[in-house]
Structure formats: structure tokens, C-alpha cells
């Protein structure tokens, strides 16, 4: 039964007056078929309730803060919402996995898939983070459960039922991501779901998936083998194709987002929403009857006119499992068309006042416990401390070590072998991947680990889920990158944003010289040879640095990118391959005066 206390929104002002005027004719029409759409977005593997500053609270319509989130509470809310609905489907708008909680990240996001399977997810738009490894990883491993590496260490972990990971019970769509070489879609562009109509009939609803266009060059997804098609033209194309196939009800499920200019409007308001998804909603084909969005981690519910002037719902469901978007499509049982003025929408907070779903709570607890065990897995031994403490030239043992790890990773990647590695130890903007220290424990007291480096320690010390890239830079651009460690500010001061260099590099700089002219190429030695401004070098760096996120714009001239491993996993692999590690002396960077 429909919850009569639930706040819903009619999609056409004046519909009641029109209905009254047409009452005699309407009486002869069959009642509409209601199809309930339940959408979540940007879950990012948050099985446990997120912290208040990380999606654990939302603003309600009355301006009050509402505590939300947690997979077990999400499951309970979904069951409550589905109750009494004959036709209902649950789906996602991307970035469900490739999250940051250790209990999912350290198990290749398989715990997230186990939970989503239990939630009854039917399909999902591919978000940029679903491509954080590769299209093959998404399809072969996450969808189909194909194993790689060592089972139960690198992939195909034993799940909470005692069985091996089997993949997702749902699939992914992206109409606008294609193979850069062939132009062919890498995923299905849309999915058609069928729902019960009167007298045993079945009514189709089509769902077109779109992925944010910067996915091929995004800092975490970075897939140069992909190309993104124009969102508007792609959505219009497939809407027309679905119509030709007889599908009259169409939903655009787009992993691209928006936000409210007035956040006080709350999770169920519109608040003068803006952003690329809102712009798209104003232009995309009127054949599309509803739009669900994601990526921006905001929650809003709007009713906006399509290009023909007809209102349609546009909703985003926040992030980290804190909000569920509901659209109740009203379908004409004779034609399958959406009756816009009978369609309603609402955003629901995933409050924690319902009892958590016990089955999903068991899954969550299982992976949290396994994560605690995995954090204690020994990887290597260290003979001294690796710390972020910088000397006067910006060098630290931790940053130097992680730069060496990046160079090693490029060397083992086909086509990626690099001449040097750079790491933003203290970026001009953004956050550093040098996140923690690896202090040396001498084992002087009972129970001490005697210098062991544990998996959890390595995970906390370096990385944030970013891939290492090997790119080509000319010698002149490489010099420009090094010079951009010193950047002039508007107040006349100079910001110092040191870059760590790999152990095969050393250089001197003169702090008395003007910004942009502090390094003499002859004083930069790479593999023992001076920097040649006319030569092309391969440089290993994190994608966020390469694409400009760390504030070194000279990187923009890079060419021929090769994607290597992802930071966390790269360090784990390095430590497994090097059973004893020692901090190097801080002698890679020196000042001349």
C-alpha cells in the first residue's frame, strides 16, 4: 500500500483542474500502472555508517540535521519502501564501489558487491570509479567473478557465506563510453525492465546509462583506451532507438551531477539546482520521462521542464547510502506511455531509527572482522623509520621511498618503463598521497613487531586510490615541472611545493634566483647524466599530479600515457617483493647557496 503520509510531488501544476474538467472522459480510462523506481548513488562501499562529515548527516526540509547511512539501515529502508508495491526496481547511478573504507578497498571491493547483491540491485550506470582499474576488470571480475592473482589474497575472497566471490547479480550500462580505437561501446548502452500490467500484460521501461565524460582522463579512472561521446547526443540517440523498439517509458540514469544553490532546501528540495546534470536535463529529448543523477555527492529533488515544456523529475540521491530517491512512474496500461501529471517523486533519508537489516549487518560485520585481520598481515621488515618530516630542501624519507616505489611499478608495467619518478610530497593544491609514516619498531618490548611492516600500515602511509602513470615529457617541460616547486603568490611571497624524486635523480637549486629560474639543467642528474632539454623522458607520477590536480601545470604537455598500478596495491606489491627495506639518505636535493 502507498504510504499516505509520504510527501510526494505532482508533476504538473493545474493537473487537478484539468482532471476535473475532463472527468467524464477520464472515468472511462483504465487506472494507470505504477512502477516504483528506487535509486541510490555514490555508495562507495560504505558498509558501515559514515561519519557526520562524510555523508553521515543530511539537511532535512525543516533545516534540521538528520543522521543517515549504513548498509544495514539502507537495506531496512529499501524493504520498507518496497512494501505493497507490485512493480518495483532498485538500481544505482554509479560509483557504488571503488570506495575508500579499508574493509572494502583491501578486498578489491568484493564486499560492496556482496552487499549490493543482497540489496537486490538490478542494474547500475557505470560511474567513473567503476573504471578505476579497467573496463576488463569491471566486466570480467566485478560482473562475472573471474579471478586474478592468488585466490583469497588478490581476488575472489571468501565471502560471508563461505563461498568464493561470484561477481555481481546486476550489470552496468554506459551509452557514451566507447573503445577509443574501434568506437564500439564497452558496456551495454541501456537496459529494459518489464513490469506487470492488467490482464497479464507486460509494460517496458528503458533505462539509459551515461558516465561522466572526463572518465577517460580522470585522475582515478584514467583510461586512455576509452573515449567519451557527447552526453546529449548519445542520450537523444538511444531514446529514439528505444522508442522505435516500442519502449514508451524512458529513464536517463546519468553519472553526472548537480547541487543546490540553496542547501537549506534540504535533501528533498530543489534549491535552484545547478550543474552539468541540470544543464543536460534542460536539453535532453522530451522522450525521456525522468532523470536520476550522481557523481556530485549532493541530494536534491527537482521537477524541471523538458524542451517541450513538460515537467519531469530530476533527482540525485546524495552519497554513501544516506538517501534513496523514489520515482513512481504512472504508465498508461494501453500504450505504456508515462502519464507525467500522475507521476510523483520523493527523496528519502536513510535514517537509523529502523532496526538494521540483520542479514546485511552480518555481511558488514564479517568484512570488518576480516579487515582487522588483514591489517595485521606482515609484508616486509624495515631497518629504520620512513617519516614525512622534511629537511630544509623539502626532502623526507617517506616521500623519497614512495617515489622509488612508483619508479619500480613503472618498470614492471609493459610499455611503462620510466627514466625517473616524481611525487608531490606537499602539493601546491590538493592533498598529498604521502599520508602517514612508517616508524621503525625495534622490538625492544614483548609483543613488538621487530621492524615488521604490516599491510594496514602501508595502506595508511601511502596513496588514496590513484593510479601511477608513466608519461612522456620533454626535457624542457620536465625542467618547468621542477621549477614549479616554487610558485609566486599575489602577496609577493613564494609557495614551496616540493616534489620527491626517485633515487636515480639528484639536483641542485639556487633559492636566491628568481622563481622559474632556480634550477640549472646541468645540475640535474638523471641516471648520472645531465638533464637534456631536447630529449624526451618517461616520468612516473600519480595521475592526479599528471592531470594537473596537484598544481604543477607544466605536466599538461605530457604524451603517450601508460597506466600502471594503483597506489595502495603498488606499495603492497613492492613490499612483498622486497622483504627488507631501508630509508635512503636525504641527499637527492641540495641548494647551491
PDB file of C-alpha atoms in Angstrom, residues 243-471:
ATOM      1  CA  UNK A 243      11.014   4.494 -28.953  1.00  0.00           C
ATOM      2  CA  UNK A 244      11.493   2.697 -32.275  1.00  0.00           C
ATOM      3  CA  UNK A 245      11.572  -0.574 -30.352  1.00  0.00           C
ATOM      4  CA  UNK A 246       8.264   0.216 -28.721  1.00  0.00           C
ATOM      5  CA  UNK A 247       9.533   1.368 -25.337  1.00  0.00           C
ATOM      6  CA  UNK A 248       7.469   4.406 -24.370  1.00  0.00           C
ATOM      7  CA  UNK A 249       8.694   4.960 -20.785  1.00  0.00           C
ATOM      8  CA  UNK A 250      12.355   6.043 -20.649  1.00  0.00           C
ATOM      9  CA  UNK A 251      14.605   6.997 -17.723  1.00  0.00           C
ATOM     10  CA  UNK A 252      18.035   8.623 -18.064  1.00  0.00           C
ATOM     11  CA  UNK A 253      20.402   7.252 -15.404  1.00  0.00           C
ATOM     12  CA  UNK A 254      23.386   9.596 -15.632  1.00  0.00           C
ATOM     13  CA  UNK A 255      26.516   9.578 -13.504  1.00  0.00           C
ATOM     14  CA  UNK A 256      26.968  13.316 -13.727  1.00  0.00           C
ATOM     15  CA  UNK A 257      25.552  15.640 -11.165  1.00  0.00           C
ATOM     16  CA  UNK A 258      24.420  18.897  -9.733  1.00  0.00           C
ATOM     17  CA  UNK A 259      23.934  20.746  -6.479  1.00  0.00           C
ATOM     18  CA  UNK A 260      21.571  23.196  -4.841  1.00  0.00           C
ATOM     19  CA  UNK A 261      22.469  26.847  -4.627  1.00  0.00           C
ATOM     20  CA  UNK A 262      20.337  26.908  -1.505  1.00  0.00           C
ATOM     21  CA  UNK A 263      21.469  23.889   0.543  1.00  0.00           C
ATOM     22  CA  UNK A 264      18.969  24.848   3.247  1.00  0.00           C
ATOM     23  CA  UNK A 265      16.293  23.445   0.914  1.00  0.00           C
ATOM     24  CA  UNK A 266      17.308  20.017   2.181  1.00  0.00           C
ATOM     25  CA  UNK A 267      17.667  16.581   0.648  1.00  0.00           C
ATOM     26  CA  UNK A 268      14.099  16.689  -0.768  1.00  0.00           C
ATOM     27  CA  UNK A 269      14.249  20.191  -2.244  1.00  0.00           C
ATOM     28  CA  UNK A 270      15.484  21.747  -5.449  1.00  0.00           C
ATOM     29  CA  UNK A 271      17.027  24.975  -4.128  1.00  0.00           C
ATOM     30  CA  UNK A 272      17.851  26.471  -7.560  1.00  0.00           C
ATOM     31  CA  UNK A 273      19.848  23.411  -8.528  1.00  0.00           C
ATOM     32  CA  UNK A 274      22.696  23.844 -10.992  1.00  0.00           C
ATOM     33  CA  UNK A 275      25.415  21.759 -12.604  1.00  0.00           C
ATOM     34  CA  UNK A 276      26.049  19.658 -15.729  1.00  0.00           C
ATOM     35  CA  UNK A 277      23.207  17.232 -14.984  1.00  0.00           C
ATOM     36  CA  UNK A 278      20.787  20.139 -14.621  1.00  0.00           C
ATOM     37  CA  UNK A 279      22.004  21.624 -17.900  1.00  0.00           C
ATOM     38  CA  UNK A 280      21.564  18.248 -19.578  1.00  0.00           C
ATOM     39  CA  UNK A 281      18.053  17.896 -18.157  1.00  0.00           C
ATOM     40  CA  UNK A 282      17.035  21.171 -19.790  1.00  0.00           C
ATOM     41  CA  UNK A 283      18.116  19.996 -23.246  1.00  0.00           C
ATOM     42  CA  UNK A 284      17.748  16.224 -23.451  1.00  0.00           C
ATOM     43  CA  UNK A 285      14.937  14.652 -25.506  1.00  0.00           C
ATOM     44  CA  UNK A 286      11.344  15.048 -24.262  1.00  0.00           C
ATOM     45  CA  UNK A 287      11.022  11.283 -24.891  1.00  0.00           C
ATOM     46  CA  UNK A 288      12.925  10.868 -21.601  1.00  0.00           C
ATOM     47  CA  UNK A 289      10.425  10.910 -18.745  1.00  0.00           C
ATOM     48  CA  UNK A 290      12.679  11.034 -15.655  1.00  0.00           C
ATOM     49  CA  UNK A 291      16.340  11.629 -14.839  1.00  0.00           C
ATOM     50  CA  UNK A 292      18.444  10.255 -11.978  1.00  0.00           C
ATOM     51  CA  UNK A 293      21.885  11.770 -11.413  1.00  0.00           C
ATOM     52  CA  UNK A 294      25.024  11.226  -9.325  1.00  0.00           C
ATOM     53  CA  UNK A 295      28.740  11.997  -9.014  1.00  0.00           C
ATOM     54  CA  UNK A 296      28.462  15.326  -7.189  1.00  0.00           C
ATOM     55  CA  UNK A 297      27.509  13.711  -3.864  1.00  0.00           C
ATOM     56  CA  UNK A 298      24.523  16.013  -3.390  1.00  0.00           C
ATOM     57  CA  UNK A 299      20.868  15.288  -2.711  1.00  0.00           C
ATOM     58  CA  UNK A 300      18.074  17.187  -4.430  1.00  0.00           C
ATOM     59  CA  UNK A 301      14.672  16.596  -5.980  1.00  0.00           C
ATOM     60  CA  UNK A 302      13.580  18.859  -8.797  1.00  0.00           C
ATOM     61  CA  UNK A 303      10.729  18.963 -11.290  1.00  0.00           C
ATOM     62  CA  UNK A 304      12.067  20.734 -14.374  1.00  0.00           C
ATOM     63  CA  UNK A 305      10.616  21.401 -17.814  1.00  0.00           C
ATOM     64  CA  UNK A 306      11.854  19.335 -20.737  1.00  0.00           C
ATOM     65  CA  UNK A 307      12.480  21.074 -24.102  1.00  0.00           C
ATOM     66  CA  UNK A 308       8.781  20.677 -24.934  1.00  0.00           C
ATOM     67  CA  UNK A 309       7.834  22.460 -21.711  1.00  0.00           C
ATOM     68  CA  UNK A 310       6.573  19.350 -19.911  1.00  0.00           C
ATOM     69  CA  UNK A 311       7.717  18.862 -16.311  1.00  0.00           C
ATOM     70  CA  UNK A 312       9.783  15.789 -15.442  1.00  0.00           C
ATOM     71  CA  UNK A 313      11.534  14.687 -12.239  1.00  0.00           C
ATOM     72  CA  UNK A 314      15.302  15.126 -11.856  1.00  0.00           C
ATOM     73  CA  UNK A 315      16.740  13.622  -8.650  1.00  0.00           C
ATOM     74  CA  UNK A 316      20.089  12.898  -7.026  1.00  0.00           C
ATOM     75  CA  UNK A 317      20.411  10.610  -4.009  1.00  0.00           C
ATOM     76  CA  UNK A 318      23.401  12.073  -2.186  1.00  0.00           C
ATOM     77  CA  UNK A 319      26.201   9.627  -1.397  1.00  0.00           C
ATOM     78  CA  UNK A 320      27.444   6.885   0.907  1.00  0.00           C
ATOM     79  CA  UNK A 321      23.996   5.334   1.270  1.00  0.00           C
ATOM     80  CA  UNK A 322      22.422   8.299   3.025  1.00  0.00           C
ATOM     81  CA  UNK A 323      19.470   8.925   0.701  1.00  0.00           C
ATOM     82  CA  UNK A 324      17.185   6.866  -1.551  1.00  0.00           C
ATOM     83  CA  UNK A 325      15.463   8.545  -4.492  1.00  0.00           C
ATOM     84  CA  UNK A 326      11.989   7.275  -5.334  1.00  0.00           C
ATOM     85  CA  UNK A 327      10.107   7.961  -8.555  1.00  0.00           C
ATOM     86  CA  UNK A 328       6.656   6.428  -9.015  1.00  0.00           C
ATOM     87  CA  UNK A 329       6.080   6.339 -12.750  1.00  0.00           C
ATOM     88  CA  UNK A 330       2.422   6.289 -13.762  1.00  0.00           C
ATOM     89  CA  UNK A 331       2.097   4.279 -17.002  1.00  0.00           C
ATOM     90  CA  UNK A 332      -0.865   4.229 -19.335  1.00  0.00           C
ATOM     91  CA  UNK A 333      -1.684   0.498 -19.416  1.00  0.00           C
ATOM     92  CA  UNK A 334      -2.828   0.723 -23.052  1.00  0.00           C
ATOM     93  CA  UNK A 335       0.240   2.449 -24.524  1.00  0.00           C
ATOM     94  CA  UNK A 336       2.998   2.200 -21.903  1.00  0.00           C
ATOM     95  CA  UNK A 337       3.443   5.983 -22.036  1.00  0.00           C
ATOM     96  CA  UNK A 338       4.303   7.820 -18.830  1.00  0.00           C
ATOM     97  CA  UNK A 339       1.474   9.953 -17.528  1.00  0.00           C
ATOM     98  CA  UNK A 340       3.525  12.888 -16.331  1.00  0.00           C
ATOM     99  CA  UNK A 341       0.845  14.538 -14.200  1.00  0.00           C
ATOM    100  CA  UNK A 342       0.268  11.311 -12.272  1.00  0.00           C
ATOM    101  CA  UNK A 343       3.964  10.579 -11.719  1.00  0.00           C
ATOM    102  CA  UNK A 344       5.442  11.518  -8.334  1.00  0.00           C
ATOM    103  CA  UNK A 345       8.903  11.693  -6.790  1.00  0.00           C
ATOM    104  CA  UNK A 346      10.459  11.983  -3.341  1.00  0.00           C
ATOM    105  CA  UNK A 347      13.872  11.643  -1.673  1.00  0.00           C
ATOM    106  CA  UNK A 348      14.013   9.524   1.489  1.00  0.00           C
ATOM    107  CA  UNK A 349      16.719   9.838   4.145  1.00  0.00           C
ATOM    108  CA  UNK A 350      18.194   6.509   5.229  1.00  0.00           C
ATOM    109  CA  UNK A 351      17.571   7.164   8.902  1.00  0.00           C
ATOM    110  CA  UNK A 352      18.813   4.888  11.642  1.00  0.00           C
ATOM    111  CA  UNK A 353      15.531   4.677  13.510  1.00  0.00           C
ATOM    112  CA  UNK A 354      14.580   1.370  11.864  1.00  0.00           C
ATOM    113  CA  UNK A 355      16.142  -1.873  13.101  1.00  0.00           C
ATOM    114  CA  UNK A 356      19.129  -2.628  10.835  1.00  0.00           C
ATOM    115  CA  UNK A 357      18.635  -5.486   8.424  1.00  0.00           C
ATOM    116  CA  UNK A 358      20.223  -8.500  10.178  1.00  0.00           C
ATOM    117  CA  UNK A 359      21.437 -10.231   7.013  1.00  0.00           C
ATOM    118  CA  UNK A 360      23.242  -7.141   5.719  1.00  0.00           C
ATOM    119  CA  UNK A 361      24.586  -6.412   9.192  1.00  0.00           C
ATOM    120  CA  UNK A 362      26.106  -9.910   9.271  1.00  0.00           C
ATOM    121  CA  UNK A 363      27.802  -9.272   5.931  1.00  0.00           C
ATOM    122  CA  UNK A 364      29.170  -5.949   7.174  1.00  0.00           C
ATOM    123  CA  UNK A 365      30.439  -7.436  10.428  1.00  0.00           C
ATOM    124  CA  UNK A 366      32.111 -10.285   8.554  1.00  0.00           C
ATOM    125  CA  UNK A 367      34.134  -7.951   6.347  1.00  0.00           C
ATOM    126  CA  UNK A 368      35.004  -5.594   9.184  1.00  0.00           C
ATOM    127  CA  UNK A 369      36.412  -8.558  11.111  1.00  0.00           C
ATOM    128  CA  UNK A 370      38.346  -9.806   8.080  1.00  0.00           C
ATOM    129  CA  UNK A 371      39.716  -6.323   7.537  1.00  0.00           C
ATOM    130  CA  UNK A 372      41.075  -6.244  11.084  1.00  0.00           C
ATOM    131  CA  UNK A 373      42.902  -9.498  10.388  1.00  0.00           C
ATOM    132  CA  UNK A 374      44.206  -8.286   7.048  1.00  0.00           C
ATOM    133  CA  UNK A 375      45.569  -5.086   8.539  1.00  0.00           C
ATOM    134  CA  UNK A 376      47.900  -7.258  10.640  1.00  0.00           C
ATOM    135  CA  UNK A 377      49.315  -9.184   7.658  1.00  0.00           C
ATOM    136  CA  UNK A 378      53.132  -8.735   7.624  1.00  0.00           C
ATOM    137  CA  UNK A 379      54.636  -7.662   4.306  1.00  0.00           C
ATOM    138  CA  UNK A 380      58.312  -6.800   4.925  1.00  0.00           C
ATOM    139  CA  UNK A 381      60.834  -5.667   7.512  1.00  0.00           C
ATOM    140  CA  UNK A 382      62.293  -2.187   7.807  1.00  0.00           C
ATOM    141  CA  UNK A 383      65.658  -1.226   9.259  1.00  0.00           C
ATOM    142  CA  UNK A 384      64.753   2.380  10.019  1.00  0.00           C
ATOM    143  CA  UNK A 385      61.896   4.868  10.027  1.00  0.00           C
ATOM    144  CA  UNK A 386      60.279   6.386   6.964  1.00  0.00           C
ATOM    145  CA  UNK A 387      58.736   9.690   8.003  1.00  0.00           C
ATOM    146  CA  UNK A 388      57.158  12.742   6.402  1.00  0.00           C
ATOM    147  CA  UNK A 389      59.480  15.085   8.334  1.00  0.00           C
ATOM    148  CA  UNK A 390      61.078  17.346   5.719  1.00  0.00           C
ATOM    149  CA  UNK A 391      64.558  18.743   5.712  1.00  0.00           C
ATOM    150  CA  UNK A 392      65.232  22.323   4.612  1.00  0.00           C
ATOM    151  CA  UNK A 393      65.027  21.289   0.947  1.00  0.00           C
ATOM    152  CA  UNK A 394      61.665  19.563   1.255  1.00  0.00           C
ATOM    153  CA  UNK A 395      63.027  16.018   1.244  1.00  0.00           C
ATOM    154  CA  UNK A 396      61.695  13.275   3.502  1.00  0.00           C
ATOM    155  CA  UNK A 397      62.478   9.588   3.801  1.00  0.00           C
ATOM    156  CA  UNK A 398      58.806   8.656   3.279  1.00  0.00           C
ATOM    157  CA  UNK A 399      58.289  10.687   0.097  1.00  0.00           C
ATOM    158  CA  UNK A 400      61.605   9.542  -1.385  1.00  0.00           C
ATOM    159  CA  UNK A 401      60.679   5.928  -0.697  1.00  0.00           C
ATOM    160  CA  UNK A 402      57.269   6.226  -2.330  1.00  0.00           C
ATOM    161  CA  UNK A 403      58.859   7.878  -5.391  1.00  0.00           C
ATOM    162  CA  UNK A 404      61.129   4.833  -5.667  1.00  0.00           C
ATOM    163  CA  UNK A 405      58.075   2.583  -5.435  1.00  0.00           C
ATOM    164  CA  UNK A 406      56.464   4.434  -8.347  1.00  0.00           C
ATOM    165  CA  UNK A 407      59.596   4.008 -10.485  1.00  0.00           C
ATOM    166  CA  UNK A 408      59.607   0.277  -9.686  1.00  0.00           C
ATOM    167  CA  UNK A 409      55.960  -0.041 -10.628  1.00  0.00           C
ATOM    168  CA  UNK A 410      56.526   1.638 -13.990  1.00  0.00           C
ATOM    169  CA  UNK A 411      59.436  -0.723 -14.693  1.00  0.00           C
ATOM    170  CA  UNK A 412      57.241  -3.808 -14.250  1.00  0.00           C
ATOM    171  CA  UNK A 413      54.427  -2.420 -16.436  1.00  0.00           C
ATOM    172  CA  UNK A 414      54.611  -3.285 -20.153  1.00  0.00           C
ATOM    173  CA  UNK A 415      55.488  -0.113 -22.042  1.00  0.00           C
ATOM    174  CA  UNK A 416      55.735   1.917 -18.857  1.00  0.00           C
ATOM    175  CA  UNK A 417      59.473   1.745 -18.009  1.00  0.00           C
ATOM    176  CA  UNK A 418      60.361   5.240 -16.815  1.00  0.00           C
ATOM    177  CA  UNK A 419      63.548   7.300 -16.597  1.00  0.00           C
ATOM    178  CA  UNK A 420      62.546   8.819 -13.264  1.00  0.00           C
ATOM    179  CA  UNK A 421      59.650   9.239 -10.850  1.00  0.00           C
ATOM    180  CA  UNK A 422      58.176  12.334  -9.237  1.00  0.00           C
ATOM    181  CA  UNK A 423      55.842  12.507  -6.243  1.00  0.00           C
ATOM    182  CA  UNK A 424      54.068  15.595  -4.909  1.00  0.00           C
ATOM    183  CA  UNK A 425      55.225  15.465  -1.303  1.00  0.00           C
ATOM    184  CA  UNK A 426      53.472  18.725  -0.431  1.00  0.00           C
ATOM    185  CA  UNK A 427      51.370  19.741  -3.446  1.00  0.00           C
ATOM    186  CA  UNK A 428      50.666  23.324  -4.394  1.00  0.00           C
ATOM    187  CA  UNK A 429      46.961  22.437  -4.203  1.00  0.00           C
ATOM    188  CA  UNK A 430      45.050  19.335  -3.148  1.00  0.00           C
ATOM    189  CA  UNK A 431      46.091  16.538  -0.820  1.00  0.00           C
ATOM    190  CA  UNK A 432      49.278  14.530  -0.826  1.00  0.00           C
ATOM    191  CA  UNK A 433      49.497  10.781  -1.288  1.00  0.00           C
ATOM    192  CA  UNK A 434      52.145  10.771   1.453  1.00  0.00           C
ATOM    193  CA  UNK A 435      49.565  10.206   4.148  1.00  0.00           C
ATOM    194  CA  UNK A 436      51.477   8.643   7.027  1.00  0.00           C
ATOM    195  CA  UNK A 437      54.786   7.499   8.477  1.00  0.00           C
ATOM    196  CA  UNK A 438      56.311   4.030   8.696  1.00  0.00           C
ATOM    197  CA  UNK A 439      58.073   4.299  12.052  1.00  0.00           C
ATOM    198  CA  UNK A 440      60.675   1.699  12.909  1.00  0.00           C
ATOM    199  CA  UNK A 441      59.811  -0.570  15.811  1.00  0.00           C
ATOM    200  CA  UNK A 442      62.960  -2.127  17.286  1.00  0.00           C
ATOM    201  CA  UNK A 443      61.026  -4.843  19.098  1.00  0.00           C
ATOM    202  CA  UNK A 444      62.565  -3.900  22.415  1.00  0.00           C
ATOM    203  CA  UNK A 445      59.469  -4.806  24.397  1.00  0.00           C
ATOM    204  CA  UNK A 446      57.402  -8.019  24.473  1.00  0.00           C
ATOM    205  CA  UNK A 447      54.902  -8.143  21.625  1.00  0.00           C
ATOM    206  CA  UNK A 448      56.718  -5.622  19.447  1.00  0.00           C
ATOM    207  CA  UNK A 449      56.915  -6.495  15.770  1.00  0.00           C
ATOM    208  CA  UNK A 450      60.692  -6.031  15.385  1.00  0.00           C
ATOM    209  CA  UNK A 451      60.509  -3.783  12.355  1.00  0.00           C
ATOM    210  CA  UNK A 452      57.717  -5.564  10.535  1.00  0.00           C
ATOM    211  CA  UNK A 453      55.667  -3.512   8.068  1.00  0.00           C
ATOM    212  CA  UNK A 454      52.033  -4.557   8.223  1.00  0.00           C
ATOM    213  CA  UNK A 455      49.565  -4.288   5.352  1.00  0.00           C
ATOM    214  CA  UNK A 456      47.372  -1.845   7.243  1.00  0.00           C
ATOM    215  CA  UNK A 457      50.357   0.378   7.995  1.00  0.00           C
ATOM    216  CA  UNK A 458      51.351   0.509   4.330  1.00  0.00           C
ATOM    217  CA  UNK A 459      47.754   1.285   3.305  1.00  0.00           C
ATOM    218  CA  UNK A 460      47.585   4.195   5.725  1.00  0.00           C
ATOM    219  CA  UNK A 461      51.001   5.582   4.788  1.00  0.00           C
ATOM    220  CA  UNK A 462      50.704   6.000   1.034  1.00  0.00           C
ATOM    221  CA  UNK A 463      48.006   6.572  -1.529  1.00  0.00           C
ATOM    222  CA  UNK A 464      44.342   7.391  -1.950  1.00  0.00           C
ATOM    223  CA  UNK A 465      43.325   5.043  -4.773  1.00  0.00           C
ATOM    224  CA  UNK A 466      45.199   6.847  -7.558  1.00  0.00           C
ATOM    225  CA  UNK A 467      46.991   5.090 -10.432  1.00  0.00           C
ATOM    226  CA  UNK A 468      50.638   5.550 -11.265  1.00  0.00           C
ATOM    227  CA  UNK A 469      51.080   6.833 -14.821  1.00  0.00           C
ATOM    228  CA  UNK A 470      54.148   6.669 -16.999  1.00  0.00           C
ATOM    229  CA  UNK A 471      54.123   9.628 -19.401  1.00  0.00           C
TER     230      UNK A 471
END
